XYZ file of C-alpha atoms in Angstrom:
723
model
C 105.046 113.141 77.293
C 104.585 109.760 79.016
C 107.709 107.657 79.210
C 106.328 104.986 76.883
C 105.344 107.535 74.260
C 108.654 109.363 74.648
C 110.568 106.152 73.977
C 108.376 105.070 71.099
C 108.711 108.457 69.378
C 112.483 108.083 68.911
C 113.462 108.145 65.206
C 114.253 104.802 63.673
C 117.840 103.759 63.019
C 119.312 100.797 61.303
C 119.773 98.024 63.846
C 123.263 97.451 65.181
C 124.984 96.374 68.365
C 124.643 98.582 71.418
C 128.401 98.322 71.905
C 130.364 101.309 70.538
C 132.899 100.892 67.759
C 136.194 99.402 68.863
C 138.124 102.638 68.468
C 135.575 104.456 70.655
C 135.621 101.714 73.283
C 139.375 102.073 73.491
C 139.085 105.818 74.076
C 140.672 106.768 70.769
C 139.372 107.902 67.398
C 139.843 105.968 64.181
C 143.076 107.912 63.607
C 144.300 106.879 67.088
C 144.024 110.293 68.722
C 142.565 110.819 72.218
C 138.876 111.707 72.100
C 137.883 115.167 73.274
C 135.261 115.627 76.040
C 132.772 116.753 73.378
C 133.364 113.595 71.356
C 132.950 111.445 74.462
C 129.652 113.170 75.278
C 128.441 112.677 71.725
C 129.458 109.022 71.764
C 127.745 108.509 75.116
C 124.508 110.089 73.927
C 124.528 107.987 70.772
C 125.077 104.870 72.867
C 122.218 105.740 75.235
C 119.922 106.635 72.346
C 120.547 103.204 70.865
C 119.816 101.670 74.247
C 116.562 103.631 74.463
C 115.528 102.397 71.013
C 116.142 98.803 72.021
C 114.107 99.322 75.175
C 111.384 101.058 73.169
C 110.984 98.001 70.979
C 110.669 95.784 74.051
C 108.266 98.258 75.641
C 106.046 98.347 72.574
C 105.771 94.580 72.646
C 104.903 94.689 76.337
C 102.229 97.348 75.787
C 100.662 95.146 73.150
C 100.655 92.133 75.481
C 99.095 94.171 78.292
C 96.399 95.499 75.968
C 95.639 92.012 74.695
C 95.150 90.801 78.270
C 92.926 93.770 79.076
C 90.914 93.324 75.908
C 90.392 89.653 76.720
C 89.151 90.588 80.187
C 86.855 93.315 78.825
C 85.418 90.847 76.304
C 84.605 88.356 79.063
C 82.971 91.107 81.130
C 80.827 92.384 78.270
C 79.855 88.886 77.250
C 78.763 88.058 80.786
C 76.742 91.265 81.074
C 75.059 90.665 77.718
C 74.225 87.119 78.791
C 72.033 88.721 81.457
C 70.604 91.291 79.129
C 72.818 94.173 80.308
C 74.964 96.378 78.102
C 77.326 99.154 79.147
C 76.375 102.445 77.494
C 78.763 105.294 76.876
C 80.348 106.757 80.039
C 78.394 109.469 81.774
C 79.894 112.947 81.447
C 82.304 113.825 84.230
C 81.099 117.342 84.902
C 78.091 119.608 84.636
C 77.474 123.261 85.382
C 74.996 124.300 88.044
C 74.407 127.941 88.927
C 77.662 128.912 87.283
C 79.823 126.434 89.200
C 81.456 123.237 87.982
C 79.987 120.094 89.506
C 81.549 116.639 89.221
C 79.446 113.578 88.478
C 79.819 109.836 88.917
C 79.430 107.473 85.985
C 75.847 106.481 86.744
C 75.604 104.425 83.552
C 78.375 102.088 84.667
C 76.944 102.098 88.209
C 73.494 101.095 86.920
C 74.852 98.268 84.751
C 76.931 96.699 87.510
C 74.169 97.162 90.091
C 71.715 95.389 87.813
C 74.077 92.498 87.074
C 74.885 91.480 90.645
C 71.363 90.595 91.894
C 70.205 89.377 88.511
C 73.072 86.891 88.143
C 73.493 86.079 91.819
C 77.243 86.594 91.459
C 79.227 87.063 94.658
C 80.999 90.401 95.009
C 84.543 88.887 94.997
C 83.746 86.949 91.826
C 82.413 90.071 90.132
C 85.587 91.961 91.106
C 87.629 89.197 89.463
C 85.452 89.481 86.363
C 85.867 93.255 86.334
C 89.651 92.997 86.599
C 89.982 90.243 84.020
C 91.100 87.551 86.449
C 90.556 83.972 85.377
C 92.325 80.618 85.559
C 94.645 81.542 82.690
C 95.484 85.039 83.958
C 95.180 85.543 87.706
C 96.856 88.945 87.867
C 94.458 91.710 89.009
C 96.633 94.470 87.463
C 97.794 93.547 83.990
C 100.491 96.229 83.880
C 102.428 94.840 86.846
C 105.139 92.300 86.298
C 107.855 90.424 88.148
C 111.082 91.609 86.461
C 112.750 88.202 86.486
C 114.599 89.170 83.306
C 116.678 91.676 85.274
C 119.930 90.046 86.493
C 119.784 91.808 89.860
C 116.167 90.913 90.646
C 117.053 87.697 92.462
C 118.827 89.668 95.198
C 115.820 91.876 95.999
C 114.876 91.167 99.598
C 111.122 91.275 99.010
C 111.033 89.637 95.587
C 108.622 86.911 96.762
C 106.253 89.458 98.313
C 106.136 91.435 95.084
C 105.499 88.241 93.137
C 102.465 87.575 95.356
C 101.156 91.117 94.814
C 101.450 90.703 91.045
C 99.732 87.312 91.062
C 96.856 87.954 93.455
C 97.036 91.421 95.007
C 97.621 92.297 98.642
C 96.035 89.802 101.034
C 95.053 91.359 104.392
C 95.101 89.235 107.517
C 92.360 89.860 110.066
C 92.126 89.436 113.792
C 89.416 87.218 115.210
C 86.065 88.782 115.964
C 85.825 91.217 113.049
C 82.626 93.165 113.833
C 79.429 92.880 111.835
C 77.729 96.046 110.680
C 73.983 96.623 110.555
C 74.102 100.113 109.103
C 77.021 102.075 107.643
C 78.386 104.916 109.778
C 77.647 108.471 108.650
C 80.409 110.292 106.860
C 82.297 112.994 108.695
C 80.980 116.522 108.353
C 84.085 117.459 106.365
C 83.070 114.989 103.647
C 79.714 116.697 103.252
C 81.411 120.077 102.955
C 83.856 118.650 100.407
C 81.235 116.611 98.541
C 82.139 117.950 95.105
C 85.821 117.132 95.630
C 84.899 113.713 97.016
C 82.863 112.951 93.891
C 85.754 114.125 91.689
C 88.148 111.702 93.389
C 85.766 108.770 93.296
C 84.914 109.386 89.640
C 88.586 109.253 88.704
C 88.945 105.944 90.532
C 85.717 104.684 88.977
C 87.003 105.400 85.477
C 90.235 103.544 86.266
C 88.371 100.614 87.905
C 90.029 101.325 91.249
C 86.632 102.068 92.792
C 83.542 99.964 92.254
C 80.461 102.191 92.504
C 77.117 100.462 93.121
C 73.605 101.352 94.212
C 73.382 101.734 97.971
C 70.286 99.486 97.908
C 72.610 96.509 97.364
C 74.190 96.990 100.764
C 71.995 94.438 102.504
C 72.395 91.866 99.717
C 76.185 91.676 99.518
C 78.246 89.569 101.904
C 81.479 90.785 103.456
C 80.760 94.514 103.222
C 82.112 96.773 105.944
C 81.764 100.533 105.544
C 84.044 103.226 106.925
C 83.249 106.939 106.780
C 84.684 109.363 104.275
C 86.197 112.649 105.367
C 88.312 115.474 104.040
C 91.072 117.753 105.281
C 92.189 121.118 103.991
C 94.646 121.114 101.119
C 96.339 124.488 101.061
C 94.362 127.585 101.953
C 91.257 126.919 99.862
C 87.957 125.946 101.523
C 86.901 122.301 101.523
C 84.247 123.006 98.925
C 86.962 123.939 96.400
C 89.903 121.690 97.180
C 90.591 119.016 99.778
C 92.507 115.871 100.550
C 89.918 113.106 100.676
C 90.350 110.452 103.357
C 88.707 107.102 103.914
C 88.731 106.864 107.695
C 89.591 103.225 108.254
C 90.328 103.933 111.943
C 86.699 104.706 112.743
C 84.894 103.690 114.838
C 87.373 103.339 117.673
C 87.776 99.702 118.798
C 85.710 98.515 115.857
C 87.475 99.710 112.719
C 89.199 98.079 109.762
C 92.580 99.194 111.087
C 91.799 97.910 114.560
C 91.116 94.414 113.229
C 93.946 94.315 110.693
C 96.891 92.141 111.675
C 99.823 94.548 111.293
C 102.555 93.769 108.791
C 105.708 93.123 110.823
C 107.979 91.572 108.226
C 108.485 94.876 106.407
C 109.726 97.680 108.652
C 108.780 100.950 106.987
C 111.260 103.516 108.252
C 112.896 106.317 106.339
C 114.674 109.455 107.467
C 114.457 111.149 104.087
C 116.179 114.460 104.737
C 118.994 112.835 106.640
C 119.503 110.241 103.889
C 119.660 112.883 101.157
C 121.974 115.068 103.245
C 124.319 112.151 103.894
C 124.415 111.322 100.184
C 125.188 114.936 99.226
C 127.953 115.053 101.823
C 129.355 111.771 100.517
C 129.394 112.925 96.878
C 130.775 116.363 97.700
C 133.535 114.821 99.800
C 134.724 112.616 96.941
C 133.795 114.931 94.045
C 133.941 118.538 95.319
C 131.558 120.826 93.475
C 130.166 118.039 91.279
C 127.100 116.838 93.230
C 123.816 117.083 91.325
C 120.219 116.337 92.347
C 117.416 114.818 90.285
C 113.928 113.788 91.409
C 111.488 111.319 89.901
C 107.982 110.251 90.814
C 105.661 107.307 90.300
C 102.384 108.174 88.610
C 99.418 107.653 90.908
C 101.505 107.165 94.059
C 100.942 103.387 94.030
C 97.167 103.807 94.086
C 96.976 100.928 91.615
C 98.295 98.226 93.962
C 95.308 95.872 94.086
C 93.702 94.228 97.071
C 92.836 90.554 96.843
C 89.282 90.253 95.531
C 88.102 88.286 98.568
C 88.897 91.229 100.888
C 87.846 94.333 98.943
C 84.404 94.404 100.563
C 85.877 95.454 103.883
C 87.157 98.677 102.311
C 83.757 100.150 101.475
C 81.949 103.404 102.140
C 78.731 105.162 101.217
C 77.519 108.561 100.073
C 73.857 108.534 101.120
C 73.179 111.866 99.408
C 73.916 110.195 96.077
C 72.589 106.754 96.968
C 75.885 105.026 96.199
C 78.044 102.317 97.742
C 81.780 102.565 96.974
C 84.174 99.620 97.234
C 87.907 100.334 97.109
C 89.703 97.728 95.005
C 93.246 98.949 95.762
C 95.333 99.555 98.873
C 93.926 102.798 100.276
C 95.829 105.552 101.998
C 95.027 105.341 105.676
C 95.010 101.549 105.878
C 97.640 100.464 108.382
C 99.295 97.984 106.005
C 99.309 100.162 102.891
C 102.762 101.640 103.691
C 104.226 98.134 103.670
C 102.651 97.421 100.269
C 103.950 100.725 98.908
C 107.386 99.947 100.357
C 107.522 96.626 98.493
C 106.826 98.356 95.170
C 109.050 101.367 95.846
C 111.790 99.104 97.116
C 111.591 96.998 93.947
C 112.088 100.102 91.796
C 114.895 101.302 94.025
C 116.594 97.909 93.929
C 116.641 97.750 90.135
C 117.854 101.323 89.839
C 120.507 101.195 92.551
C 121.989 97.983 91.124
C 122.429 99.612 87.724
C 125.386 101.733 86.717
C 126.724 103.908 83.910
C 126.856 101.657 80.825
C 128.944 103.902 78.571
C 132.300 102.088 78.213
C 134.335 105.322 78.237
C 132.846 106.540 81.510
C 135.799 107.632 83.715
C 136.673 104.887 86.162
C 135.845 107.001 89.198
C 132.307 107.487 87.918
C 131.407 103.884 87.103
C 129.889 102.891 90.452
C 126.263 101.888 90.910
C 123.641 104.624 91.058
C 122.184 105.728 94.376
C 118.528 106.433 95.097
C 116.727 107.672 98.203
C 113.122 106.536 98.028
C 110.115 107.306 100.162
C 106.820 105.848 98.934
C 106.593 107.156 95.349
C 109.301 109.855 95.594
C 112.771 109.052 94.275
C 115.624 111.512 94.863
C 118.957 110.821 93.210
C 122.273 112.522 93.992
C 125.169 111.751 91.656
C 128.510 113.306 90.677
C 128.774 115.042 87.316
C 131.722 112.922 86.217
C 132.039 112.541 82.478
C 128.694 111.529 80.947
C 127.537 109.726 84.122
C 124.474 111.957 84.556
C 123.078 110.905 81.188
C 122.223 107.422 82.475
C 120.333 107.659 85.799
C 117.143 109.279 84.483
C 116.793 106.562 81.856
C 117.574 103.797 84.351
C 115.103 105.131 86.943
C 112.325 105.315 84.348
C 113.202 101.834 83.132
C 113.019 100.493 86.706
C 109.573 102.062 87.251
C 108.281 100.628 83.993
C 109.808 97.204 84.699
C 107.879 96.937 87.968
C 104.650 98.917 87.524
C 104.106 99.060 83.783
C 104.323 101.521 80.867
C 102.360 104.326 82.543
C 104.334 104.218 85.800
C 106.367 107.401 85.319
C 104.960 110.758 86.348
C 106.892 112.824 83.816
C 105.661 116.096 85.313
C 107.615 115.301 88.484
C 110.891 114.298 86.827
C 113.448 117.084 87.108
C 116.689 117.926 85.385
C 120.003 117.570 87.198
C 120.473 120.660 89.344
C 122.757 122.083 92.014
C 119.769 123.810 93.656
C 116.422 122.079 93.815
C 113.490 120.901 95.912
C 113.003 117.490 97.485
C 110.746 116.362 100.334
C 109.306 119.865 100.590
C 112.710 121.434 101.353
C 115.104 123.512 99.231
C 118.573 122.035 98.765
C 121.749 123.871 97.743
C 124.297 121.194 96.906
C 127.249 123.501 96.298
C 126.789 125.354 99.585
C 125.775 122.068 101.242
C 122.726 123.599 102.912
C 118.980 123.031 103.117
C 116.218 125.573 103.728
C 112.555 125.615 104.682
C 110.320 128.047 102.825
C 109.464 131.134 104.872
C 105.788 130.735 104.033
C 105.787 127.272 105.633
C 107.560 128.594 108.719
C 105.020 131.361 109.136
C 102.121 128.965 108.638
C 103.520 126.650 111.315
C 104.029 129.533 113.754
C 100.525 130.872 113.159
C 98.854 127.510 113.631
C 100.773 126.722 116.822
C 99.999 130.131 118.337
C 96.312 129.874 117.410
C 96.023 126.467 119.021
C 97.749 127.642 122.206
C 95.264 130.477 122.495
C 92.352 128.043 122.285
C 93.846 125.230 124.439
C 91.161 123.010 122.876
C 91.341 121.237 119.568
C 89.525 118.900 117.259
C 91.348 116.007 115.679
C 91.541 117.816 112.329
C 92.848 121.046 113.903
C 95.688 119.256 115.661
C 96.337 117.303 112.477
C 96.855 120.572 110.572
C 99.329 121.770 113.191
C 101.223 118.493 112.981
C 101.300 118.779 109.195
C 102.875 122.234 109.453
C 105.449 121.063 112.003
C 106.615 118.110 109.918
C 109.330 120.094 108.154
C 110.253 121.873 111.388
C 110.927 118.490 112.979
C 113.062 117.634 109.951
C 115.191 120.789 110.133
C 115.494 120.908 113.934
C 116.720 117.492 114.960
C 115.869 117.728 118.699
C 112.263 118.382 117.658
C 111.551 114.846 116.451
C 110.546 113.312 119.840
C 108.246 116.232 120.671
C 106.698 116.019 117.222
C 106.009 112.332 117.792
C 104.393 113.070 121.164
C 101.999 115.511 119.478
C 101.225 112.937 116.793
C 100.440 110.400 119.512
C 98.194 112.959 121.242
C 96.360 113.534 117.974
C 95.622 109.822 117.664
C 94.020 109.824 121.122
C 91.592 112.665 120.343
C 88.072 111.476 119.415
C 87.018 111.944 115.809
C 84.140 114.271 116.605
C 84.183 117.449 118.698
C 86.776 119.721 120.342
C 88.540 118.618 123.503
C 90.952 120.175 126.011
C 94.588 119.458 125.234
C 96.627 117.731 127.909
C 99.158 119.906 129.687
C 101.982 117.816 128.229
C 100.708 118.521 124.707
C 100.440 122.240 125.493
C 104.035 122.215 126.753
C 105.180 120.536 123.544
C 103.328 123.215 121.562
C 105.003 125.935 123.665
C 108.344 124.319 122.853
C 107.551 124.493 119.135
C 106.345 128.092 119.466
C 109.714 129.089 120.878
C 111.552 127.139 118.176
C 109.505 128.375 115.216
C 109.599 131.969 116.406
C 113.363 132.180 116.608
C 115.145 129.329 114.836
C 116.894 129.898 111.539
C 115.469 127.645 108.841
C 117.450 129.070 105.934
C 120.785 127.655 104.804
C 120.963 124.976 107.482
C 124.277 123.099 107.071
C 123.819 119.515 105.967
C 126.251 118.438 108.666
C 123.441 118.996 111.180
C 121.457 116.201 109.562
C 124.163 113.570 109.370
C 125.477 113.992 112.921
C 128.238 111.558 112.180
C 130.995 113.487 113.944
C 132.394 111.981 117.168
C 131.826 113.782 120.479
C 134.030 116.846 120.882
C 132.959 117.626 124.470
C 132.392 115.324 127.448
C 130.415 116.070 130.591
C 130.486 113.704 133.585
C 127.616 113.939 136.061
C 126.053 112.378 139.134
C 123.468 113.123 141.818
C 122.616 112.001 145.329
C 119.946 112.721 147.939
C 121.597 116.009 148.890
C 122.952 117.497 145.666
C 124.341 117.041 142.192
C 127.558 117.626 140.334
C 128.601 118.030 136.693
C 132.191 118.104 135.397
C 133.579 119.661 132.215
C 137.069 118.097 131.966
C 138.059 120.082 128.850
C 137.978 123.299 130.908
C 138.577 121.682 134.321
C 135.364 123.238 135.580
C 132.579 121.801 137.702
C 129.071 122.669 138.885
C 127.790 121.808 142.319
C 124.184 122.305 143.350
C 123.028 121.614 146.901
C 119.364 120.695 147.109
C 117.208 123.007 149.200
C 114.884 121.808 151.961
C 111.933 121.321 149.632
C 113.988 119.222 147.208
C 115.507 117.106 149.995
C 112.046 116.375 151.395
C 110.845 115.365 147.913
C 113.840 113.058 147.514
C 113.212 111.511 150.959
C 109.516 110.964 150.240
C 110.272 109.334 146.927
C 112.610 106.846 148.595
C 109.859 105.922 151.054
C 107.054 105.273 148.609
C 106.026 108.801 147.655
C 105.684 110.236 144.156
C 108.660 109.373 141.972
C 108.765 112.752 140.218
C 111.924 113.722 142.123
C 113.590 110.318 142.137
C 117.271 109.737 141.521
C 116.709 109.567 137.745
C 115.184 113.035 137.736
C 117.936 114.430 139.959
C 120.654 113.113 137.673
C 118.863 114.564 134.648
C 118.901 117.942 136.427
C 122.699 117.783 136.169
C 122.368 117.817 132.378
C 120.017 120.782 132.606
C 122.416 122.840 134.727
C 125.313 121.867 132.435
C 123.401 123.062 129.361
C 122.473 126.345 131.068
C 125.997 126.997 132.367
C 128.192 125.843 129.491
C 125.798 125.862 126.523
C 127.118 129.195 125.233
C 130.557 127.579 124.896
C 129.226 124.859 122.617
C 128.144 127.007 119.693
C 128.123 125.522 116.204
C 131.512 125.156 114.520
C 132.673 127.260 111.576
C 131.341 124.741 109.049
C 127.896 124.968 110.637
C 127.961 121.527 112.227
C 126.407 121.297 115.678
C 128.880 120.528 118.456
C 128.420 116.987 119.746
C 128.371 116.891 123.551
C 128.534 113.461 125.195
C 126.971 113.082 128.642
C 128.583 110.312 130.673
C 126.209 109.025 133.330
C 126.275 105.980 135.621
C 122.476 105.625 135.410
C 121.110 103.659 132.456
C 117.590 105.094 132.806
C 118.861 108.649 132.475
C 120.972 107.609 129.486
C 117.804 106.310 127.811
C 115.801 109.425 128.739
C 118.489 111.696 127.326
C 118.880 109.828 124.047
C 115.140 109.392 123.458
C 114.161 112.851 124.791
C 111.319 111.118 126.590
C 110.545 110.310 130.231
C 107.234 108.484 130.366
C 104.846 109.386 133.203
C 107.259 111.885 134.741
C 106.144 115.457 133.932
C 109.057 117.121 135.699
C 111.652 115.027 133.888
C 109.889 115.670 130.588
C 110.033 119.402 131.332
C 113.786 119.080 131.859
C 114.154 117.342 128.498
C 112.210 120.145 126.775
C 114.431 122.750 128.419
C 117.633 120.943 127.435
C 116.431 120.558 123.835
C 115.530 124.239 123.750
C 119.080 125.122 124.804
C 120.496 122.742 122.183
C 118.694 124.691 119.485
C 119.592 128.082 120.974
C 123.334 127.424 121.123
C 123.816 124.976 118.262
C 124.935 121.817 120.034
C 123.394 118.410 120.504
C 123.598 115.938 123.337
C 123.984 112.208 123.409
C 124.371 110.086 126.526
C 126.577 107.125 127.353
C 126.695 104.900 130.393
C 129.823 105.012 132.540
C 130.543 102.538 135.348
C 130.280 104.049 138.797
C 133.910 103.125 139.459
C 134.924 105.545 136.693
C 132.670 108.349 137.916
C 134.348 108.914 141.281
C 134.810 112.675 141.107
C 131.237 113.486 140.014
C 129.879 111.120 142.659
C 132.018 112.747 145.351
C 130.935 116.194 144.236
C 127.257 115.303 144.529
C 127.770 114.078 148.148
C 130.299 116.599 149.434
C 127.743 118.394 151.603
C 126.745 115.198 153.460
C 129.698 115.440 155.862
C 132.978 117.203 156.411
C 134.902 114.050 155.476
C 133.184 113.845 152.079
C 133.755 117.560 151.511
C 137.487 117.105 152.173
C 137.603 114.093 149.844
C 136.065 116.083 147.005
C 138.361 119.040 147.666
C 141.367 116.798 147.105
C 139.931 115.451 143.852
C 139.231 118.869 142.356
C 142.612 120.470 142.890
C 143.294 122.638 139.836
C 139.602 122.772 138.905
C 137.343 125.834 139.043
C 133.785 125.889 140.320
C 131.173 127.627 138.148
C 128.252 128.953 140.144
C 124.722 128.523 138.821
C 123.059 131.974 138.738
C 120.151 132.364 141.194
C 117.822 133.102 138.256
C 118.609 129.641 136.854
C 118.489 127.690 140.103
C 114.854 126.580 139.710
C 114.722 124.800 136.388
C 110.922 124.835 136.202
C 111.048 128.635 136.324
C 113.688 128.703 133.594
C 111.416 126.573 131.419
C 108.445 128.830 132.128
C 110.428 131.887 131.002
C 111.838 130.213 127.899
C 108.550 128.708 126.753
C 106.652 131.963 127.237
C 108.763 133.936 124.782
C 111.068 133.668 121.823
C 114.483 132.145 122.265
């Protein structure tokens, strides 16, 4: 039942104050005895039911006001159409049956009426969009359900309150770079759109019925100003063929160097960044630390995933597309998925809901003091995941407050009731399974197998289309979430996908193939069930330190906790490479690379000692290096334009996953790195060897096995098989 209907269906009660009776507020009954837990729960539910009834009355009044505004707009539209001799007949049926299969249909009656009105009246497209949405001087808002919740006491502290006010009043206003290209003919749709034509029509018809899409005759294309068409496409959704089910896309990044996204000025004021799994894990850990065994999870969802956030009428024409087979022109009137600034618009709306919810708290006066804090919400786009302690009747408030926040911002139909869950100790969020009592998270085995299969298939082909690599990236998304060192390699693959042309299959770069080999090894052997949440938070301080340095002749790594060290003397080939680099040759074997090799040998030699602790948390190993570039490489897991260094980073990350530790790097002044520096230079002369010998009295040397001496060969072995 929709939230509005659910509230309005509450039985009527005689009006009274929402405050409980005095004896209840004081925690005692009328005969001055202490209330039992059952009586407190009953009193809390009565209090919240009264609150819901009060909100239902306000909501009913708001629904009536919204409908009045919509009716006024519809009356102006119909009157204007009739003035030009055009009436809107009954909507065309949505479906028909052809050869035993269900076929979706557009509303050609509405299409015909609007297509007749525009040339007959000479109305500009932006003005017709305003007419369609009921915008006029007395009511500028393009979406009548949206509102600015000024009546909420906490609204004034919302960071993006002004931005949301502008969206409510006029819609999202894109900013364009100079030189936006003109378009003589619309580009053809991608082949996937033709294969998914029935699904494409289904999606457009739904938007047409909701006035999110304006569907016109394609013959009007040359008569409307400001139209720019982008191709439609489709990607697989699950295992069904495109003809049966698909995720429809409006490719606003095509053509390259001449697309809507290319000429959109990016939104920089709103930084859209969210590490969802880590945020939820940190919240569970926080609640379980303060309230052991009492953490509960609930999820909520916005209906329509913000597809109703309107674009300013003057700019809608640049979000158009065609379906030549049907002879139609489609204009998107709302922020589309795939537009570069849509995430910022969604973040404003989602953030508004989150702000209202997270500044609310349990209202029941007898709520135990330790459970009276403000609610907490982790939001990503339209998904809201709440983790709260089951203290007294605290859990009876958040669901109501989250729904109220959604309605306050987006209107009475904002809540997707099918996606609201009960409070649970085991549940799903962000595509992962969470066990709050065991404090673990798991990835479904079916998703793991799908990821492994797709990676292996792509490695066999070594060539890929944009959509094929996109499917692999989609499968690896949860892997990158569960295996923290995977994130940089995942991002590199995503960047590679963006560089692949839209049409055709192309050879994958060797760096992309190496990243795929890294994922093959990870997916084939990593454990994705019951992963401790401590791996996500990574808030523990370093428990192990490794000091390291390198020179032209060798390298050295120290493990002070065990008073052990590694020394590697470069062979003739490596010394020549180092010499050539210093004299203008390739920088692949420069000092940065040589110092990073120290981390590689340390991980190979001591990694087995750094296994995960008893509580499942990865051991935090801190590398202390007197080279800021290597510190950056190590922390970012990226070494741009240096294939050998990038190979070392893949190898180190592979060993992190194998043994259950993770590395971070910190700069150390050279004056504090004397022993490692001396160890890296001890083979330069007898004097330096003697100096190092004096420094390492009481230390033991650990010899690197011959099979591990050439790190490129170690990587080749590891990446060619399971861990």
